[in-house]
Amino acid sequence: MSLADVGFVLLRVLGPVLVILLILPIPMWVERRGAALIQDRPGPNRVGPFGLLQPLADAVKFFMKEDIVPANADRFLYVIAPGIAVFSAMTTFAVIPYGATATIAGREVPLIGADVSIGILYLFALTSLSVYGIVLAGWSSNNKFSLIGGIRSSAQIISYELAMTTAAAGVILVAGSFRLTDVVAMQSGTWFGFLPRWNVFPQFLGFVVFYVATFAETNRVPFDLPEAEAELVGGYHTEYSSMKFAMFFMAEYINMIVASALTVTLFFGGWTLPGFHPEGLGGVLLSVVIFAAKTAFFVWVFIWVRWTLPRFRYDQLMRLGWKALLPLALVNLLSTAALVVWGVL
Amino acid sequence: MTARLVFDVAAGLAILFAAVMVVHRHPVKSVLALVVSFFALSVAYVMLSAPLIAALQVIVYAGAILVLFLFVLMLLNVPEEVRQKSGRPIHHTLSALAIVVFAAVLLGALRAHGATNAAPSTSPLTGEVAPVARLLFSEHLLSFEALSILLLAALVGAFALARREGRT
């Protein structure tokens, strides 16, 4: 392996992570301005044009705040918990294909961190680890509100993970592979000449269940019970301040982006578009732009829903997860299996 | 070469944290040590070209079962164990004897089955998804289904027990 190969691998792996970190202020800004739009008020508009520099001002503020560790907290776990949250959020992006295969200097560079055969399983493995960040934060803070937030989070994530994986199983069934590049490749082209071959059309039910479950997995309204401020102060991050709090904040936004990217990959054809054949470097760049645009749309839906729907009660959350989403995901899986057996899909 | 090094480090970490799990006095810390141990095990599986098992190890054990353990420990708020010293010498003798016997059995087994070899040479595809699935649904179909029924029975049994207790 030459130095250039190492360089390309580093670029493939670190590129998307760095880009996500760099664009992270944008969804934060969109969240605040979007909230203002929906609530019919101006929102942040003092720092820079349209308040665009607000996230930067927030970051400076986070850095300047005192970093407090509560007196009876478990120091070690308290410090590593936000790290776990950010780590599991960032590493999930590695297996999502974010563009067509580029040919740079005579080398084929597939735009994906690692095209592994267990792609989607790797993703689910890391999302299931993300719960440790929240649970440990809640427990190590030595605060009742934090503890309840952590406990809620572990129950919630385990419950919704079932519905989410079962919904995704329908896609895997049709693609016949856990490899996400295969999932994307299988969704290129059209049905009847106009309908894109996206999984969302034959498996609309699966898409709805999956997308609803991602809201619970990312702790977003209407399922943000681990941090429900009306009853738990701040939930699992009640005791966190300064950059440690900011890390939980970052993890939430990265999780949102990854969840949107995964939804696009599984149900909306990833970077493909009917009639679009990437040629040359320009075409490859265009494929990345298509992927980013689709992802941005779903990030916007996350924000839209947050400022539109009220929060669920905890028993309602559990009832929805176990008695509605899981059976619906199973119906989707069975109907998809039937379609595959009959040779329709 | 690098692969071997990664395997050795992962295996070493798995053993180290398994020991921490046993020795640590705080139940929550024990669970976390077990999580790290499972994670290291999963890295070892990847190095043995069994990525499917590696993913399942993390999803099922680290991601679901141990989270439930943690959930219960936190709900019950189990405090740090107080190390008790039993005054009777017979306890010490018996436990020392048990450790020696166990170590002897372990060493004997390792000797007999030649664990001194490097990681078993598997063909690169045996641990992939499709071959495992094919074996599971052809050769081992009966045992696979029997196991799932066993798990279902255990589930129903647990539910029945919990219900009966709730009624009284």
Short mmCIF file of C-alpha atoms in Angstrom, two decimals:
data_model
loop_
_atom_site.label_atom_id
_atom_site.label_comp_id
_atom_site.label_asym_id
_atom_site.label_seq_id
_atom_site.Cartn_x
_atom_site.Cartn_y
_atom_site.Cartn_z
CA MET A 1 0.00 0.00 0.00
CA SER A 2 1.56 3.24 -1.12
CA LEU A 3 1.37 6.56 0.63
CA ALA A 4 -1.21 7.77 -1.91
CA ASP A 5 -3.48 4.82 -1.05
CA VAL A 6 -3.24 5.68 2.63
CA GLY A 7 -4.07 9.26 1.75
CA PHE A 8 -7.16 8.24 -0.19
CA VAL A 9 -8.37 5.98 2.61
CA LEU A 10 -7.88 8.79 5.14
CA LEU A 11 -9.75 11.16 2.85
CA ARG A 12 -12.62 8.73 2.43
CA VAL A 13 -12.89 8.02 6.14
CA LEU A 14 -12.16 11.43 7.64
CA GLY A 15 -13.70 13.52 4.87
CA PRO A 16 -17.35 13.01 5.80
CA VAL A 17 -16.62 13.29 9.54
CA LEU A 18 -14.85 16.62 9.08
CA VAL A 19 -17.55 17.87 6.73
CA ILE A 20 -20.25 16.93 9.24
CA LEU A 21 -18.39 18.74 12.02
CA LEU A 22 -17.97 21.79 9.80
CA ILE A 23 -21.59 21.99 8.68
CA LEU A 24 -22.92 21.23 12.16
CA PRO A 25 -23.63 24.93 12.87
CA ILE A 26 -26.02 25.01 9.88
CA PRO A 27 -28.70 22.66 11.29
CA MET A 28 -28.32 24.42 14.64
CA TRP A 29 -28.99 27.75 12.98
CA VAL A 30 -31.83 26.28 10.91
CA GLU A 31 -33.33 24.86 14.10
CA ARG A 32 -33.45 28.26 15.78
CA ARG A 33 -34.60 30.18 12.75
CA GLY A 34 -37.05 27.42 11.84
CA ALA A 35 -38.49 27.48 15.34
CA ALA A 36 -38.89 31.23 15.04
CA LEU A 37 -40.53 30.87 11.62
CA ILE A 38 -43.02 28.31 12.93
CA GLN A 39 -43.73 30.35 16.06
CA ASP A 40 -44.04 33.58 14.05
CA ARG A 41 -41.20 35.52 15.69
CA PRO A 42 -37.88 36.85 14.28
CA GLY A 43 -35.50 34.43 16.02
CA PRO A 44 -31.77 35.16 16.37
CA ASN A 45 -30.98 38.01 13.95
CA ARG A 46 -28.33 40.13 15.68
CA VAL A 47 -25.10 38.16 15.14
CA GLY A 48 -24.14 38.42 11.48
CA PRO A 49 -26.54 38.53 8.54
CA PHE A 50 -29.78 36.65 9.36
CA GLY A 51 -28.15 35.65 12.65
CA LEU A 52 -25.90 33.25 10.73
CA LEU A 53 -23.05 33.63 13.21
CA GLN A 54 -25.28 32.72 16.18
CA PRO A 55 -23.90 29.13 16.43
CA LEU A 56 -20.39 30.58 16.54
CA ALA A 57 -21.40 32.92 19.34
CA ASP A 58 -22.96 29.94 21.15
CA ALA A 59 -19.74 27.97 20.77
CA VAL A 60 -17.68 30.82 22.24
CA LYS A 61 -20.16 31.02 25.11
CA PHE A 62 -19.86 27.27 25.76
CA PHE A 63 -16.08 27.52 25.87
CA MET A 64 -16.13 30.41 28.32
CA LYS A 65 -18.53 28.81 30.81
CA GLU A 66 -17.28 27.15 33.96
CA ASP A 67 -16.95 23.39 33.64
CA ILE A 68 -18.63 21.94 36.72
CA VAL A 69 -18.37 18.40 38.01
CA PRO A 70 -20.95 17.77 40.76
CA ALA A 71 -19.53 16.94 44.18
CA ASN A 72 -20.73 13.34 44.45
CA ALA A 73 -20.55 12.49 40.77
CA ASP A 74 -18.62 9.48 39.54
CA ARG A 75 -15.86 11.56 38.03
CA PHE A 76 -14.50 9.14 35.43
CA LEU A 77 -17.87 8.13 33.97
CA TYR A 78 -19.14 11.69 34.17
CA VAL A 79 -16.28 12.86 31.98
CA ILE A 80 -16.32 10.05 29.40
CA ALA A 81 -20.13 9.94 28.92
CA PRO A 82 -20.33 12.91 26.50
CA GLY A 83 -17.33 11.44 24.66
CA ILE A 84 -19.16 8.15 24.17
CA ALA A 85 -22.19 10.02 22.85
CA VAL A 86 -20.17 11.95 20.26
CA PHE A 87 -18.02 8.92 19.34
CA SER A 88 -20.94 6.62 18.61
CA ALA A 89 -22.66 9.39 16.64
CA MET A 90 -19.65 10.13 14.44
CA THR A 91 -18.50 6.59 13.71
CA THR A 92 -21.91 5.54 12.37
CA PHE A 93 -21.43 7.55 9.21
CA ALA A 94 -18.53 5.34 8.09
CA VAL A 95 -20.65 2.77 6.23
CA ILE A 96 -23.09 5.15 4.47
CA PRO A 97 -22.27 5.67 0.77
CA TYR A 98 -22.41 9.43 0.20
CA GLY A 99 -21.64 9.58 -3.52
CA ALA A 100 -20.80 7.70 -6.71
CA THR A 101 -17.42 6.07 -7.28
CA ALA A 102 -14.91 8.74 -8.22
CA THR A 103 -11.87 8.14 -10.42
CA ILE A 104 -9.03 10.26 -9.12
CA ALA A 105 -5.53 9.94 -10.62
CA GLY A 106 -6.38 6.59 -12.21
CA ARG A 107 -7.72 5.16 -8.95
CA GLU A 108 -11.28 4.17 -8.22
CA VAL A 109 -12.33 5.86 -4.99
CA PRO A 110 -15.75 4.77 -3.80
CA LEU A 111 -17.26 7.58 -1.74
CA ILE A 112 -17.92 5.59 1.42
CA GLY A 113 -15.84 5.24 4.58
CA ALA A 114 -15.72 1.44 4.55
CA ASP A 115 -17.78 -0.74 2.23
CA VAL A 116 -18.16 -3.66 4.64
CA SER A 117 -20.40 -6.67 4.09
CA ILE A 118 -22.21 -6.09 7.40
CA GLY A 119 -22.81 -2.38 6.70
CA ILE A 120 -26.23 -1.93 8.21
CA LEU A 121 -25.52 -4.28 11.13
CA TYR A 122 -22.47 -2.18 11.98
CA LEU A 123 -24.73 0.85 12.01
CA PHE A 124 -27.24 -0.77 14.32
CA ALA A 125 -24.44 -1.99 16.58
CA LEU A 126 -23.09 1.53 17.03
CA THR A 127 -26.51 3.11 17.50
CA SER A 128 -27.25 0.58 20.20
CA LEU A 129 -24.03 1.69 21.91
CA SER A 130 -25.08 5.33 21.83
CA VAL A 131 -27.43 4.59 24.71
CA TYR A 132 -24.41 4.15 27.02
CA GLY A 133 -23.46 7.81 26.65
CA ILE A 134 -26.88 8.90 27.89
CA VAL A 135 -27.33 6.23 30.54
CA LEU A 136 -23.87 6.81 32.03
CA ALA A 137 -24.37 10.57 32.00
CA GLY A 138 -27.63 10.08 33.89
CA TRP A 139 -26.20 7.68 36.41
CA SER A 140 -22.83 9.30 37.08
CA SER A 141 -24.32 12.76 37.70
CA ASN A 142 -25.75 11.55 41.01
CA ASN A 143 -28.95 13.47 40.43
CA LYS A 144 -32.45 12.01 40.49
CA PHE A 145 -33.61 13.87 37.39
CA SER A 146 -30.55 12.75 35.47
CA LEU A 147 -31.02 9.15 36.62
CA ILE A 148 -34.66 9.08 35.51
CA GLY A 149 -33.63 10.55 32.17
CA GLY A 150 -30.99 7.85 31.72
CA ILE A 151 -33.38 5.05 32.67
CA ARG A 152 -36.06 6.35 30.32
CA SER A 153 -33.54 6.58 27.54
CA SER A 154 -32.35 2.98 27.89
CA ALA A 155 -35.93 1.64 27.89
CA GLN A 156 -36.91 3.86 24.98
CA ILE A 157 -33.95 3.07 22.76
CA ILE A 158 -34.22 -0.68 23.29
CA SER A 159 -37.96 -0.61 22.52
CA TYR A 160 -37.67 1.45 19.35
CA GLU A 161 -34.58 -0.35 18.12
CA LEU A 162 -36.76 -3.43 17.55
CA ALA A 163 -39.22 -1.58 15.35
CA MET A 164 -36.39 0.19 13.53
CA THR A 165 -34.40 -2.94 12.71
CA THR A 166 -37.53 -4.86 11.70
CA ALA A 167 -38.50 -2.05 9.34
CA ALA A 168 -35.00 -1.99 7.88
CA ALA A 169 -35.12 -5.79 7.47
CA GLY A 170 -37.67 -5.29 4.68
CA VAL A 171 -35.12 -3.29 2.70
CA ILE A 172 -32.41 -5.87 3.37
CA LEU A 173 -34.77 -8.59 2.19
CA VAL A 174 -35.25 -6.91 -1.19
CA ALA A 175 -31.59 -5.96 -1.60
CA GLY A 176 -30.40 -9.40 -0.49
CA SER A 177 -27.40 -7.82 1.19
CA PHE A 178 -26.39 -5.89 4.30
CA ARG A 179 -23.98 -3.87 2.17
CA LEU A 180 -25.31 -0.33 1.84
CA THR A 181 -23.76 0.17 -1.61
CA ASP A 182 -25.87 -2.79 -2.80
CA VAL A 183 -28.94 -1.20 -1.23
CA VAL A 184 -28.26 2.02 -3.15
CA ALA A 185 -27.41 0.24 -6.42
CA MET A 186 -30.64 -1.75 -6.31
CA GLN A 187 -32.69 1.47 -6.08
CA SER A 188 -31.40 3.01 -9.32
CA GLY A 189 -33.69 3.10 -12.34
CA THR A 190 -37.46 3.45 -12.51
CA TRP A 191 -40.71 1.50 -12.42
CA PHE A 192 -43.09 2.01 -15.38
CA GLY A 193 -40.68 4.60 -16.72
CA PHE A 194 -41.47 7.38 -14.25
CA LEU A 195 -41.56 6.10 -10.67
CA PRO A 196 -38.06 5.92 -9.13
CA ARG A 197 -37.20 2.41 -7.89
CA TRP A 198 -36.98 3.71 -4.33
CA ASN A 199 -37.89 1.41 -1.49
CA VAL A 200 -40.27 3.98 -0.08
CA PHE A 201 -42.91 3.14 -2.73
CA PRO A 202 -43.33 -0.63 -2.22
CA GLN A 203 -42.49 -0.34 1.49
CA PHE A 204 -44.19 2.88 2.55
CA LEU A 205 -45.22 1.31 5.85
CA GLY A 206 -41.64 0.29 6.52
CA PHE A 207 -40.45 3.82 5.82
CA VAL A 208 -42.99 5.37 8.20
CA VAL A 209 -42.10 2.97 11.01
CA PHE A 210 -38.39 3.44 10.42
CA TYR A 211 -38.57 7.22 10.35
CA VAL A 212 -40.76 7.43 13.45
CA ALA A 213 -38.35 5.11 15.26
CA THR A 214 -35.36 7.30 14.34
CA PHE A 215 -37.05 10.16 16.19
CA ALA A 216 -37.06 8.01 19.31
CA GLU A 217 -33.49 6.82 18.73
CA THR A 218 -32.21 10.38 18.42
CA ASN A 219 -34.24 11.59 21.44
CA ARG A 220 -36.02 14.24 19.41
CA VAL A 221 -39.48 15.67 20.06
CA PRO A 222 -42.07 14.13 20.21
CA PHE A 223 -40.00 11.38 21.87
CA ASP A 224 -37.48 13.45 23.83
CA LEU A 225 -38.56 12.03 27.20
CA PRO A 226 -34.98 11.46 28.42
CA GLU A 227 -34.61 15.25 28.59
CA ALA A 228 -38.22 16.37 29.00
CA GLU A 229 -37.59 19.78 30.52
CA ALA A 230 -41.08 20.21 31.94
CA GLU A 231 -40.68 17.25 34.29
CA LEU A 232 -36.96 16.40 34.44
CA VAL A 233 -35.25 19.85 34.33
CA GLY A 234 -32.74 18.75 31.66
CA GLY A 235 -32.95 14.98 31.97
CA TYR A 236 -29.65 13.16 31.60
CA HIS A 237 -27.67 16.38 30.99
CA THR A 238 -29.09 18.37 33.91
CA GLU A 239 -25.70 18.51 35.66
CA TYR A 240 -23.63 19.13 32.56
CA SER A 241 -22.24 22.53 31.70
CA SER A 242 -19.82 24.15 29.30
CA MET A 243 -18.29 22.00 26.54
CA LYS A 244 -19.50 18.72 28.04
CA PHE A 245 -23.05 19.91 27.53
CA ALA A 246 -22.11 21.15 24.08
CA MET A 247 -20.87 17.64 23.23
CA PHE A 248 -24.29 16.15 24.00
CA PHE A 249 -25.76 18.93 21.90
CA MET A 250 -23.40 18.08 19.03
CA ALA A 251 -24.14 14.36 19.36
CA GLU A 252 -27.85 15.08 18.99
CA TYR A 253 -27.33 17.00 15.75
CA ILE A 254 -24.87 14.47 14.33
CA ASN A 255 -27.34 11.71 15.15
CA MET A 256 -30.04 13.66 13.32
CA ILE A 257 -27.85 13.98 10.23
CA VAL A 258 -26.86 10.30 10.31
CA ALA A 259 -30.47 9.19 10.83
CA SER A 260 -31.56 11.32 7.87
CA ALA A 261 -28.70 10.01 5.72
CA LEU A 262 -29.65 6.44 6.62
CA THR A 263 -33.31 7.06 5.79
CA VAL A 264 -32.24 8.45 2.41
CA THR A 265 -29.95 5.47 1.79
CA LEU A 266 -32.49 2.82 2.75
CA PHE A 267 -35.69 4.27 1.32
CA PHE A 268 -34.87 7.13 -1.06
CA GLY A 269 -32.15 5.74 -3.29
CA GLY A 270 -29.14 7.34 -1.61
CA TRP A 271 -27.18 9.50 -4.07
CA THR A 272 -29.00 8.13 -7.14
CA LEU A 273 -31.67 9.91 -9.12
CA PRO A 274 -33.59 8.40 -12.05
CA GLY A 275 -31.94 9.37 -15.32
CA PHE A 276 -28.79 10.58 -13.58
CA HIS A 277 -25.54 8.82 -14.54
CA PRO A 278 -22.52 10.37 -12.84
CA GLU A 279 -19.71 10.92 -15.32
CA GLY A 280 -16.39 12.50 -14.54
CA LEU A 281 -15.55 14.40 -11.40
CA GLY A 282 -18.42 16.84 -11.93
CA GLY A 283 -20.94 14.01 -11.99
CA VAL A 284 -19.50 12.55 -8.82
CA LEU A 285 -19.71 15.92 -7.09
CA LEU A 286 -23.29 16.23 -8.30
CA SER A 287 -24.08 12.82 -6.76
CA VAL A 288 -22.73 14.06 -3.42
CA VAL A 289 -24.87 17.19 -3.76
CA ILE A 290 -27.97 15.05 -4.49
CA PHE A 291 -27.25 12.96 -1.40
CA ALA A 292 -26.72 16.07 0.73
CA ALA A 293 -29.92 17.67 -0.55
CA LYS A 294 -32.03 14.59 0.22
CA THR A 295 -30.43 14.36 3.67
CA ALA A 296 -30.97 18.07 4.34
CA PHE A 297 -34.67 17.64 3.59
CA PHE A 298 -35.04 14.99 6.30
CA VAL A 299 -33.03 17.04 8.78
CA TRP A 300 -35.51 19.85 8.12
CA VAL A 301 -38.39 17.44 8.79
CA PHE A 302 -36.78 16.63 12.17
CA ILE A 303 -36.80 20.35 13.01
CA TRP A 304 -40.28 20.90 11.56
CA VAL A 305 -41.74 18.09 13.68
CA ARG A 306 -39.98 19.33 16.81
CA TRP A 307 -41.69 22.71 16.70
CA THR A 308 -45.06 21.31 15.61
CA LEU A 309 -45.88 18.31 17.77
CA PRO A 310 -46.20 18.15 21.56
CA ARG A 311 -44.26 15.61 23.60
CA PHE A 312 -45.68 12.13 24.22
CA ARG A 313 -46.36 10.83 27.71
CA TYR A 314 -44.10 7.95 28.70
CA ASP A 315 -46.79 5.23 28.68
CA GLN A 316 -48.00 6.52 25.31
CA LEU A 317 -44.45 6.26 24.00
CA MET A 318 -44.15 2.65 25.12
CA ARG A 319 -47.59 1.75 23.80
CA LEU A 320 -46.81 3.27 20.42
CA GLY A 321 -43.48 1.46 20.19
CA TRP A 322 -44.63 -2.00 21.17
CA LYS A 323 -48.28 -2.11 20.14
CA ALA A 324 -48.26 -0.03 16.96
CA LEU A 325 -44.81 0.31 15.38
CA LEU A 326 -43.54 -3.21 15.97
CA PRO A 327 -46.64 -4.98 14.55
CA LEU A 328 -46.67 -2.56 11.59
CA ALA A 329 -43.00 -3.29 10.94
CA LEU A 330 -43.79 -7.02 11.01
CA VAL A 331 -46.68 -6.50 8.56
CA ASN A 332 -44.28 -4.64 6.28
CA LEU A 333 -41.69 -7.40 6.56
CA LEU A 334 -44.23 -10.15 5.79
CA SER A 335 -45.80 -8.32 2.85
CA THR A 336 -42.35 -7.55 1.43
CA ALA A 337 -41.34 -11.19 1.86
CA ALA A 338 -44.50 -12.25 0.02
CA LEU A 339 -43.75 -9.83 -2.83
CA VAL A 340 -40.20 -11.14 -3.07
CA VAL A 341 -41.39 -14.77 -3.12
CA TRP A 342 -43.93 -13.99 -5.86
CA GLY A 343 -41.20 -12.32 -7.83
CA VAL A 344 -42.81 -8.87 -7.92
CA LEU A 345 -39.84 -7.11 -6.29
CA MET B 1 1.38 -8.78 10.85
CA THR B 2 -0.71 -5.78 11.83
CA ALA B 3 -3.77 -8.04 11.84
CA ARG B 4 -2.07 -10.35 14.32
CA LEU B 5 -1.12 -7.40 16.52
CA VAL B 6 -4.68 -6.06 16.50
CA PHE B 7 -6.00 -9.51 17.37
CA ASP B 8 -3.56 -9.91 20.25
CA VAL B 9 -4.35 -6.50 21.68
CA ALA B 10 -8.10 -7.11 21.38
CA ALA B 11 -7.85 -10.55 22.96
CA GLY B 12 -5.69 -9.17 25.76
CA LEU B 13 -8.18 -6.37 26.44
CA ALA B 14 -11.06 -8.85 26.43
CA ILE B 15 -9.34 -10.98 29.08
CA LEU B 16 -8.21 -7.97 31.11
CA PHE B 17 -11.67 -6.43 31.28
CA ALA B 18 -13.29 -9.79 31.98
CA ALA B 19 -11.01 -9.93 35.04
CA VAL B 20 -11.97 -6.36 35.98
CA MET B 21 -15.62 -7.40 35.70
CA VAL B 22 -15.09 -10.17 38.26
CA VAL B 23 -12.91 -8.21 40.65
CA HIS B 24 -14.59 -4.79 40.67
CA ARG B 25 -16.74 -4.13 43.70
CA HIS B 26 -19.22 -1.82 42.03
CA PRO B 27 -21.92 -3.68 40.05
CA VAL B 28 -22.36 -0.85 37.52
CA LYS B 29 -18.62 -0.73 36.88
CA SER B 30 -18.62 -4.51 36.48
CA VAL B 31 -21.25 -4.26 33.76
CA LEU B 32 -19.23 -1.56 31.99
CA ALA B 33 -16.09 -3.67 32.15
CA LEU B 34 -18.07 -6.47 30.53
CA VAL B 35 -19.19 -4.08 27.78
CA VAL B 36 -15.56 -3.22 27.01
CA SER B 37 -14.68 -6.92 27.10
CA PHE B 38 -17.46 -7.75 24.62
CA PHE B 39 -16.36 -4.93 22.36
CA ALA B 40 -12.79 -6.25 22.35
CA LEU B 41 -14.15 -9.75 21.65
CA SER B 42 -16.03 -8.38 18.68
CA VAL B 43 -12.81 -6.84 17.32
CA ALA B 44 -11.20 -10.26 17.73
CA TYR B 45 -14.05 -11.83 15.74
CA VAL B 46 -13.49 -9.34 12.93
CA MET B 47 -9.81 -10.28 12.86
CA LEU B 48 -10.87 -13.94 12.62
CA SER B 49 -12.88 -12.94 9.50
CA ALA B 50 -16.26 -13.43 11.14
CA PRO B 51 -17.80 -9.95 10.79
CA LEU B 52 -21.37 -11.19 11.20
CA ILE B 53 -20.66 -12.70 14.61
CA ALA B 54 -18.80 -9.52 15.54
CA ALA B 55 -21.78 -7.32 14.70
CA LEU B 56 -24.22 -9.63 16.47
CA GLN B 57 -21.97 -9.71 19.53
CA VAL B 58 -22.19 -5.95 19.84
CA ILE B 59 -25.88 -5.62 18.90
CA VAL B 60 -27.19 -8.43 21.10
CA TYR B 61 -24.83 -8.49 24.09
CA ALA B 62 -23.36 -5.01 24.43
CA GLY B 63 -26.30 -3.18 22.91
CA ALA B 64 -29.29 -4.98 24.38
CA ILE B 65 -28.60 -7.45 27.19
CA LEU B 66 -26.08 -5.37 29.10
CA VAL B 67 -28.21 -2.25 28.72
CA LEU B 68 -30.98 -4.19 30.44
CA PHE B 69 -28.54 -5.23 33.19
CA LEU B 70 -27.58 -1.60 33.64
CA PHE B 71 -31.25 -0.63 33.62
CA VAL B 72 -32.06 -3.01 36.47
CA LEU B 73 -28.96 -2.06 38.49
CA MET B 74 -29.82 1.62 38.19
CA LEU B 75 -33.48 1.10 39.05
CA LEU B 76 -32.58 -0.88 42.17
CA ASN B 77 -29.71 1.52 42.91
CA VAL B 78 -27.37 -1.30 43.94
CA PRO B 79 -24.59 0.10 46.13
CA GLU B 80 -20.95 -0.84 46.10
CA GLU B 81 -20.36 -4.27 47.59
CA VAL B 82 -18.71 -4.44 50.96
CA ARG B 83 -15.92 -6.96 50.84
CA GLN B 84 -16.56 -9.49 53.59
CA LYS B 85 -13.77 -11.32 55.31
CA SER B 86 -14.77 -14.75 56.49
CA GLY B 87 -12.82 -15.72 59.54
CA ARG B 88 -12.76 -19.42 58.77
CA PRO B 89 -9.53 -20.77 57.27
CA ILE B 90 -11.49 -23.58 55.57
CA HIS B 91 -13.00 -21.01 53.16
CA HIS B 92 -9.59 -19.78 52.08
CA THR B 93 -8.29 -23.30 51.63
CA LEU B 94 -11.29 -24.40 49.60
CA SER B 95 -11.25 -21.36 47.32
CA ALA B 96 -7.51 -21.65 46.76
CA LEU B 97 -7.99 -25.33 45.92
CA ALA B 98 -10.78 -24.49 43.47
CA ILE B 99 -8.61 -21.91 41.72
CA VAL B 100 -5.69 -24.33 41.41
CA VAL B 101 -7.89 -27.14 40.06
CA PHE B 102 -9.59 -24.82 37.58
CA ALA B 103 -6.27 -23.41 36.37
CA ALA B 104 -4.91 -26.95 35.96
CA VAL B 105 -7.95 -28.04 33.93
CA LEU B 106 -7.71 -24.92 31.77
CA LEU B 107 -4.00 -25.35 31.13
CA GLY B 108 -4.48 -29.04 30.39
CA ALA B 109 -7.21 -28.27 27.87
CA LEU B 110 -5.08 -25.60 26.20
CA ARG B 111 -2.13 -28.01 25.98
CA ALA B 112 -4.23 -30.85 24.60
CA HIS B 113 -5.84 -28.78 21.89
CA GLY B 114 -2.77 -26.88 20.87
CA ALA B 115 -3.85 -23.33 21.55
CA THR B 116 -0.26 -22.28 20.93
CA ASN B 117 -1.07 -22.00 17.21
CA ALA B 118 -1.89 -18.60 15.84
CA ALA B 119 -5.46 -17.60 15.10
CA PRO B 120 -7.18 -20.49 13.25
CA SER B 121 -6.78 -20.10 9.52
CA THR B 122 -10.29 -19.63 8.21
CA SER B 123 -11.06 -19.05 4.59
CA PRO B 124 -12.01 -15.40 4.21
CA LEU B 125 -15.65 -16.13 3.43
CA THR B 126 -16.82 -18.56 6.13
CA GLY B 127 -17.79 -15.86 8.57
CA GLU B 128 -19.66 -13.73 6.04
CA VAL B 129 -23.42 -13.34 6.15
CA ALA B 130 -24.47 -15.60 3.28
CA PRO B 131 -22.51 -18.77 4.24
CA VAL B 132 -23.63 -18.50 7.87
CA ALA B 133 -27.24 -18.00 6.79
CA ARG B 134 -27.07 -20.95 4.40
CA LEU B 135 -25.75 -23.25 7.14
CA LEU B 136 -28.31 -21.96 9.61
CA PHE B 137 -31.26 -22.57 7.30
CA SER B 138 -30.17 -25.89 5.83
CA GLU B 139 -27.93 -28.11 7.93
CA HIS B 140 -28.82 -26.63 11.32
CA LEU B 141 -32.43 -25.73 10.62
CA LEU B 142 -33.90 -28.12 13.18
CA SER B 143 -31.65 -27.05 16.05
CA PHE B 144 -32.12 -23.40 15.08
CA GLU B 145 -35.92 -23.68 15.22
CA ALA B 146 -35.78 -25.76 18.40
CA LEU B 147 -33.69 -23.04 20.04
CA SER B 148 -36.11 -20.34 19.02
CA ILE B 149 -39.01 -22.33 20.50
CA LEU B 150 -36.99 -22.79 23.69
CA LEU B 151 -36.47 -19.03 23.90
CA LEU B 152 -40.16 -18.43 23.27
CA ALA B 153 -41.07 -20.89 26.03
CA ALA B 154 -38.71 -19.11 28.41
CA LEU B 155 -40.30 -15.79 27.49
CA VAL B 156 -43.83 -17.06 28.07
CA GLY B 157 -42.69 -18.64 31.34
CA ALA B 158 -41.16 -15.39 32.57
CA PHE B 159 -44.31 -13.54 31.64
CA ALA B 160 -46.53 -16.06 33.46
CA LEU B 161 -44.39 -15.84 36.60
CA ALA B 162 -44.43 -12.06 36.59
CA ARG B 163 -48.19 -12.00 36.10
CA ARG B 164 -48.89 -14.37 38.96
CA GLU B 165 -46.83 -12.30 41.32
CA GLY B 166 -48.58 -9.13 40.23
CA ARG B 167 -52.04 -10.50 41.00
CA THR B 168 -51.40 -11.39 44.65
#
